[in-house]
Amino acid sequence: MAHDGLRTSDFDYELPESLIAQEPVEPRDHARLMVLDRATDTITHARFYELGRFLQPGDLLVVNQTRVLPARLFGHKADTGGRVEVLLLRREAPQVWQALVRGRGLRPGRVIRFPEGLEAEVVADLGGPVRRLRFSRPLDDRLARIGHVPLPPYIRRPLTDPERYQTVYAQEPGSAAAPTAGLHFTPRLIQALREQGIGWATVTLHVGLDTFAPVKEEDPRQHRIHTEWCSVPEETARRIRETKA
């Protein structure tokens, strides 16, 4: 029994597939925005470009400047030619990555071949479909050419413009998925907020593929939450403290 009777199923709701957008709205900041006023318990429906209506001079926006990696790679087994799909999860060294590997019999010692003469050896089985891979060369220069952006499972249309799955302020490569709340900012909106006296600060949190993992435990206390790498600059921490003071 969950604590105080709280169950995961209490949060179930019906979401018609027709309401899941398969492509981003254009311009970005014309997406719908729902605002909850906690003081009055009222809900307002607006557009994202109206965000400034709900902020005051002196407020501080803190955004995640992570950049989505084209972390989905397609290759084949060096010995049998069987198809392999690799989703990079975390870099441990310049040529060593943890990765989600889809393909049969990928035990330590097996080699995967990719375009441009790139190879990867499976060096460890980390449980389930996760493997540690050692690549023959660093990936930094090659991912943009041979990698694909991994999309959420509910997006079924192919991505025609990878930059539409990046925020306009993305800087630090490392995420397997976009920090989607930030996708609706535009340079014009950011400038308007600055002119309104709204502060702007950044953090970096690399979003992992586990962000799409469902909660399977009926008792939410038993759900294992995944970990993600993050960094908060001292300047950002200082500005947060000053704003909240």
Short mmCIF file of C-alpha atoms in Angstrom, two decimals:
data_model
loop_
_atom_site.label_atom_id
_atom_site.label_comp_id
_atom_site.label_asym_id
_atom_site.label_seq_id
_atom_site.Cartn_x
_atom_site.Cartn_y
_atom_site.Cartn_z
CA MET A 1 0.00 0.00 0.00
CA ALA A 2 1.35 3.42 -0.94
CA HIS A 3 1.96 6.04 1.74
CA ASP A 4 -1.29 7.83 2.70
CA GLY A 5 -3.10 5.82 0.04
CA LEU A 6 -1.30 7.58 -2.83
CA ARG A 7 -1.09 5.37 -5.92
CA THR A 8 0.53 5.87 -9.30
CA SER A 9 -2.81 5.07 -10.95
CA ASP A 10 -4.29 8.15 -9.26
CA PHE A 11 -2.47 10.18 -11.90
CA ASP A 12 -3.84 8.29 -14.92
CA TYR A 13 -5.74 10.40 -17.42
CA GLU A 14 -6.94 10.12 -20.99
CA LEU A 15 -4.73 11.82 -23.59
CA PRO A 16 -6.10 11.58 -27.14
CA GLU A 17 -3.31 10.90 -29.61
CA SER A 18 -4.74 13.61 -31.85
CA LEU A 19 -3.72 16.21 -29.25
CA ILE A 20 -0.03 15.26 -29.35
CA ALA A 21 1.65 17.71 -31.73
CA GLN A 22 3.80 15.91 -34.29
CA GLU A 23 5.60 19.04 -35.44
CA PRO A 24 6.43 22.30 -33.68
CA VAL A 25 4.31 25.40 -34.04
CA GLU A 26 5.78 28.25 -36.06
CA PRO A 27 6.77 30.76 -34.77
CA ARG A 28 7.99 28.94 -31.70
CA ASP A 29 6.53 31.41 -29.23
CA HIS A 30 2.98 30.97 -30.55
CA ALA A 31 2.59 27.73 -28.59
CA ARG A 32 -0.19 27.66 -26.03
CA LEU A 33 0.61 28.63 -22.43
CA MET A 34 -1.40 27.69 -19.35
CA VAL A 35 -0.75 29.76 -16.22
CA LEU A 36 -1.87 28.74 -12.73
CA ASP A 37 -2.13 31.55 -10.19
CA ARG A 38 -1.52 29.76 -6.90
CA ALA A 39 -2.73 32.72 -4.85
CA THR A 40 -6.19 32.73 -6.41
CA ASP A 41 -6.26 29.16 -7.75
CA THR A 42 -7.27 30.45 -11.18
CA ILE A 43 -6.10 29.26 -14.59
CA THR A 44 -5.36 31.55 -17.53
CA HIS A 45 -4.88 30.37 -21.11
CA ALA A 46 -2.52 32.43 -23.24
CA ARG A 47 0.26 32.16 -25.83
CA PHE A 48 3.90 31.75 -24.93
CA TYR A 49 4.84 35.12 -26.39
CA GLU A 50 2.65 36.65 -23.65
CA LEU A 51 4.92 35.27 -20.92
CA GLY A 52 5.91 38.79 -19.88
CA ARG A 53 2.33 39.46 -18.72
CA PHE A 54 2.86 37.06 -15.86
CA LEU A 55 6.31 38.26 -14.76
CA GLN A 56 7.47 41.33 -12.88
CA PRO A 57 10.63 43.46 -13.25
CA GLY A 58 13.25 41.89 -11.01
CA ASP A 59 12.07 38.32 -11.64
CA LEU A 60 14.72 35.88 -12.80
CA LEU A 61 14.34 33.22 -15.50
CA VAL A 62 16.76 30.29 -15.16
CA VAL A 63 17.09 28.24 -18.35
CA ASN A 64 18.85 25.01 -19.25
CA GLN A 65 21.45 25.64 -21.97
CA THR A 66 22.08 21.96 -22.74
CA ARG A 67 22.24 20.96 -26.40
CA VAL A 68 20.79 17.73 -27.77
CA LEU A 69 23.36 15.35 -29.22
CA PRO A 70 22.59 13.49 -32.45
CA ALA A 71 23.12 10.44 -30.26
CA ARG A 72 21.33 7.80 -32.33
CA LEU A 73 23.72 5.75 -34.47
CA PHE A 74 23.01 2.95 -36.93
CA GLY A 75 25.62 0.32 -37.70
CA HIS A 76 26.14 -3.40 -38.17
CA LYS A 77 28.02 -6.24 -36.50
CA ALA A 78 31.51 -6.63 -37.93
CA ASP A 79 31.30 -10.43 -38.08
CA THR A 80 27.71 -11.14 -39.16
CA GLY A 81 26.49 -7.88 -40.68
CA GLY A 82 23.46 -7.81 -38.40
CA ARG A 83 21.83 -4.42 -37.89
CA VAL A 84 22.60 -2.54 -34.67
CA GLU A 85 21.08 0.63 -33.25
CA VAL A 86 23.02 2.57 -30.61
CA LEU A 87 21.77 5.38 -28.38
CA LEU A 88 24.62 7.15 -26.61
CA LEU A 89 23.87 7.78 -22.94
CA ARG A 90 26.97 9.12 -21.22
CA ARG A 91 30.57 9.79 -22.17
CA GLU A 92 33.06 8.31 -19.72
CA ALA A 93 36.23 9.15 -21.66
CA PRO A 94 37.00 10.73 -25.07
CA GLN A 95 36.34 7.41 -26.84
CA VAL A 96 34.35 5.48 -24.21
CA TRP A 97 30.57 5.77 -23.87
CA GLN A 98 27.73 4.11 -22.03
CA ALA A 99 25.08 3.32 -24.61
CA LEU A 100 21.73 1.65 -25.08
CA VAL A 101 22.40 -1.01 -27.72
CA ARG A 102 19.69 -2.75 -29.73
CA GLY A 103 20.89 -5.90 -31.41
CA ARG A 104 21.30 -9.57 -30.53
CA GLY A 105 24.34 -11.17 -28.98
CA LEU A 106 26.34 -8.00 -28.36
CA ARG A 107 28.63 -9.44 -25.73
CA PRO A 108 31.99 -7.95 -24.67
CA GLY A 109 34.48 -8.34 -27.48
CA ARG A 110 31.97 -7.88 -30.31
CA VAL A 111 32.66 -5.05 -32.75
CA ILE A 112 30.12 -2.70 -34.34
CA ARG A 113 30.88 -0.85 -37.57
CA PHE A 114 29.44 2.56 -38.44
CA PRO A 115 29.73 4.92 -41.44
CA GLU A 116 33.00 6.76 -42.16
CA GLY A 117 35.08 3.80 -40.99
CA LEU A 118 34.10 4.26 -37.34
CA GLU A 119 34.09 1.14 -35.15
CA ALA A 120 33.12 0.42 -31.55
CA GLU A 121 34.04 -2.55 -29.38
CA VAL A 122 31.70 -3.74 -26.65
CA VAL A 123 33.90 -3.72 -23.55
CA ALA A 124 31.30 -4.34 -20.81
CA ASP A 125 27.72 -5.47 -20.29
CA LEU A 126 26.19 -3.00 -17.81
CA GLY A 127 22.87 -4.80 -17.49
CA GLY A 128 19.83 -4.98 -19.74
CA PRO A 129 20.52 -3.34 -23.11
CA VAL A 130 23.18 -0.98 -21.71
CA ARG A 131 26.77 -1.53 -22.84
CA ARG A 132 30.09 0.23 -22.45
CA LEU A 133 31.53 0.93 -25.90
CA ARG A 134 35.07 1.91 -26.86
CA PHE A 135 35.10 3.76 -30.18
CA SER A 136 38.03 3.68 -32.58
CA ARG A 137 38.02 7.49 -32.77
CA PRO A 138 36.53 10.41 -30.80
CA LEU A 139 32.94 11.12 -31.84
CA ASP A 140 32.82 14.90 -31.51
CA ASP A 141 33.42 15.71 -35.17
CA ARG A 142 31.45 12.77 -36.54
CA LEU A 143 28.16 12.86 -34.65
CA ALA A 144 26.88 15.80 -36.67
CA ARG A 145 27.43 13.81 -39.87
CA ILE A 146 26.44 10.25 -38.97
CA GLY A 147 24.25 10.69 -35.88
CA HIS A 148 20.51 11.26 -35.64
CA VAL A 149 18.56 13.18 -33.01
CA PRO A 150 16.63 10.72 -30.79
CA LEU A 151 12.99 11.79 -30.64
CA PRO A 152 10.47 10.99 -27.87
CA PRO A 153 8.50 7.78 -28.51
CA TYR A 154 5.29 9.77 -29.02
CA ILE A 155 6.76 11.70 -31.98
CA ARG A 156 6.31 9.56 -35.08
CA ARG A 157 7.10 12.00 -37.86
CA PRO A 158 10.72 12.24 -39.00
CA LEU A 159 12.61 15.37 -37.98
CA THR A 160 13.14 17.56 -41.03
CA ASP A 161 15.10 20.31 -39.26
CA PRO A 162 17.21 19.15 -36.26
CA GLU A 163 17.54 22.75 -35.03
CA ARG A 164 13.81 22.80 -34.26
CA TYR A 165 14.53 20.26 -31.53
CA GLN A 166 17.07 22.61 -29.93
CA THR A 167 16.42 25.68 -27.81
CA VAL A 168 17.61 28.94 -29.37
CA TYR A 169 20.08 29.32 -26.48
CA ALA A 170 21.48 25.74 -26.52
CA GLN A 171 25.24 25.75 -25.92
CA GLU A 172 26.57 22.66 -24.13
CA PRO A 173 26.22 19.34 -26.04
CA GLY A 174 25.23 16.38 -23.91
CA SER A 175 21.47 15.72 -23.86
CA ALA A 176 19.63 12.78 -25.37
CA ALA A 177 16.39 14.80 -25.33
CA ALA A 178 15.50 18.47 -25.41
CA PRO A 179 14.48 20.46 -22.32
CA THR A 180 11.13 20.90 -24.03
CA ALA A 181 9.75 23.78 -21.95
CA GLY A 182 12.46 25.99 -23.39
CA LEU A 183 11.73 25.19 -27.03
CA HIS A 184 9.18 28.01 -27.21
CA PHE A 185 11.56 30.90 -26.54
CA THR A 186 12.58 33.06 -29.50
CA PRO A 187 15.36 35.67 -29.64
CA ARG A 188 12.69 38.38 -29.94
CA LEU A 189 10.84 37.17 -26.83
CA ILE A 190 14.07 36.91 -24.83
CA GLN A 191 14.99 40.47 -25.79
CA ALA A 192 11.51 41.73 -24.85
CA LEU A 193 11.76 40.07 -21.44
CA ARG A 194 15.18 41.63 -20.84
CA GLU A 195 13.81 45.07 -21.75
CA GLN A 196 10.98 44.46 -19.28
CA GLY A 197 13.55 44.01 -16.52
CA ILE A 198 13.39 40.22 -16.32
CA GLY A 199 16.71 38.61 -15.41
CA TRP A 200 18.22 35.71 -17.39
CA ALA A 201 20.57 33.05 -16.02
CA THR A 202 21.69 29.62 -17.20
CA VAL A 203 22.35 26.16 -15.84
CA THR A 204 23.35 23.00 -17.70
CA LEU A 205 21.47 19.75 -17.12
CA HIS A 206 21.99 16.99 -19.67
CA VAL A 207 18.65 15.23 -20.15
CA GLY A 208 18.94 11.43 -20.35
CA LEU A 209 16.82 8.93 -22.27
CA ASP A 210 15.41 7.69 -18.97
CA THR A 211 13.34 10.86 -18.89
CA PHE A 212 10.87 8.92 -21.10
CA ALA A 213 10.79 5.87 -18.80
CA PRO A 214 7.31 5.18 -17.38
CA VAL A 215 6.58 4.83 -13.67
CA LYS A 216 5.69 1.14 -13.36
CA GLU A 217 5.43 0.80 -9.58
CA GLU A 218 1.95 1.26 -8.15
CA ASP A 219 3.58 2.69 -5.02
CA PRO A 220 5.38 5.83 -6.31
CA ARG A 221 7.86 5.56 -3.42
CA GLN A 222 9.26 2.42 -5.05
CA HIS A 223 10.00 4.12 -8.38
CA ARG A 224 13.73 4.39 -9.09
CA ILE A 225 14.49 7.88 -10.37
CA HIS A 226 17.36 8.09 -12.82
CA THR A 227 20.26 10.49 -12.41
CA GLU A 228 21.41 13.23 -14.76
CA TRP A 229 24.54 15.39 -14.93
CA CYS A 230 24.10 19.05 -14.09
CA SER A 231 26.14 22.17 -13.41
CA VAL A 232 25.08 25.43 -11.73
CA PRO A 233 27.53 28.31 -12.29
CA GLU A 234 28.37 30.33 -9.19
CA GLU A 235 27.07 33.47 -10.90
CA THR A 236 23.69 31.80 -11.46
CA ALA A 237 23.55 30.60 -7.85
CA ARG A 238 24.35 34.14 -6.65
CA ARG A 239 21.61 35.69 -8.78
CA ILE A 240 19.06 33.13 -7.57
CA ARG A 241 19.92 33.91 -3.95
CA GLU A 242 19.66 37.65 -4.57
CA THR A 243 16.32 37.31 -6.38
CA LYS A 244 14.80 35.19 -3.61
CA ALA A 245 16.11 37.42 -0.80
#
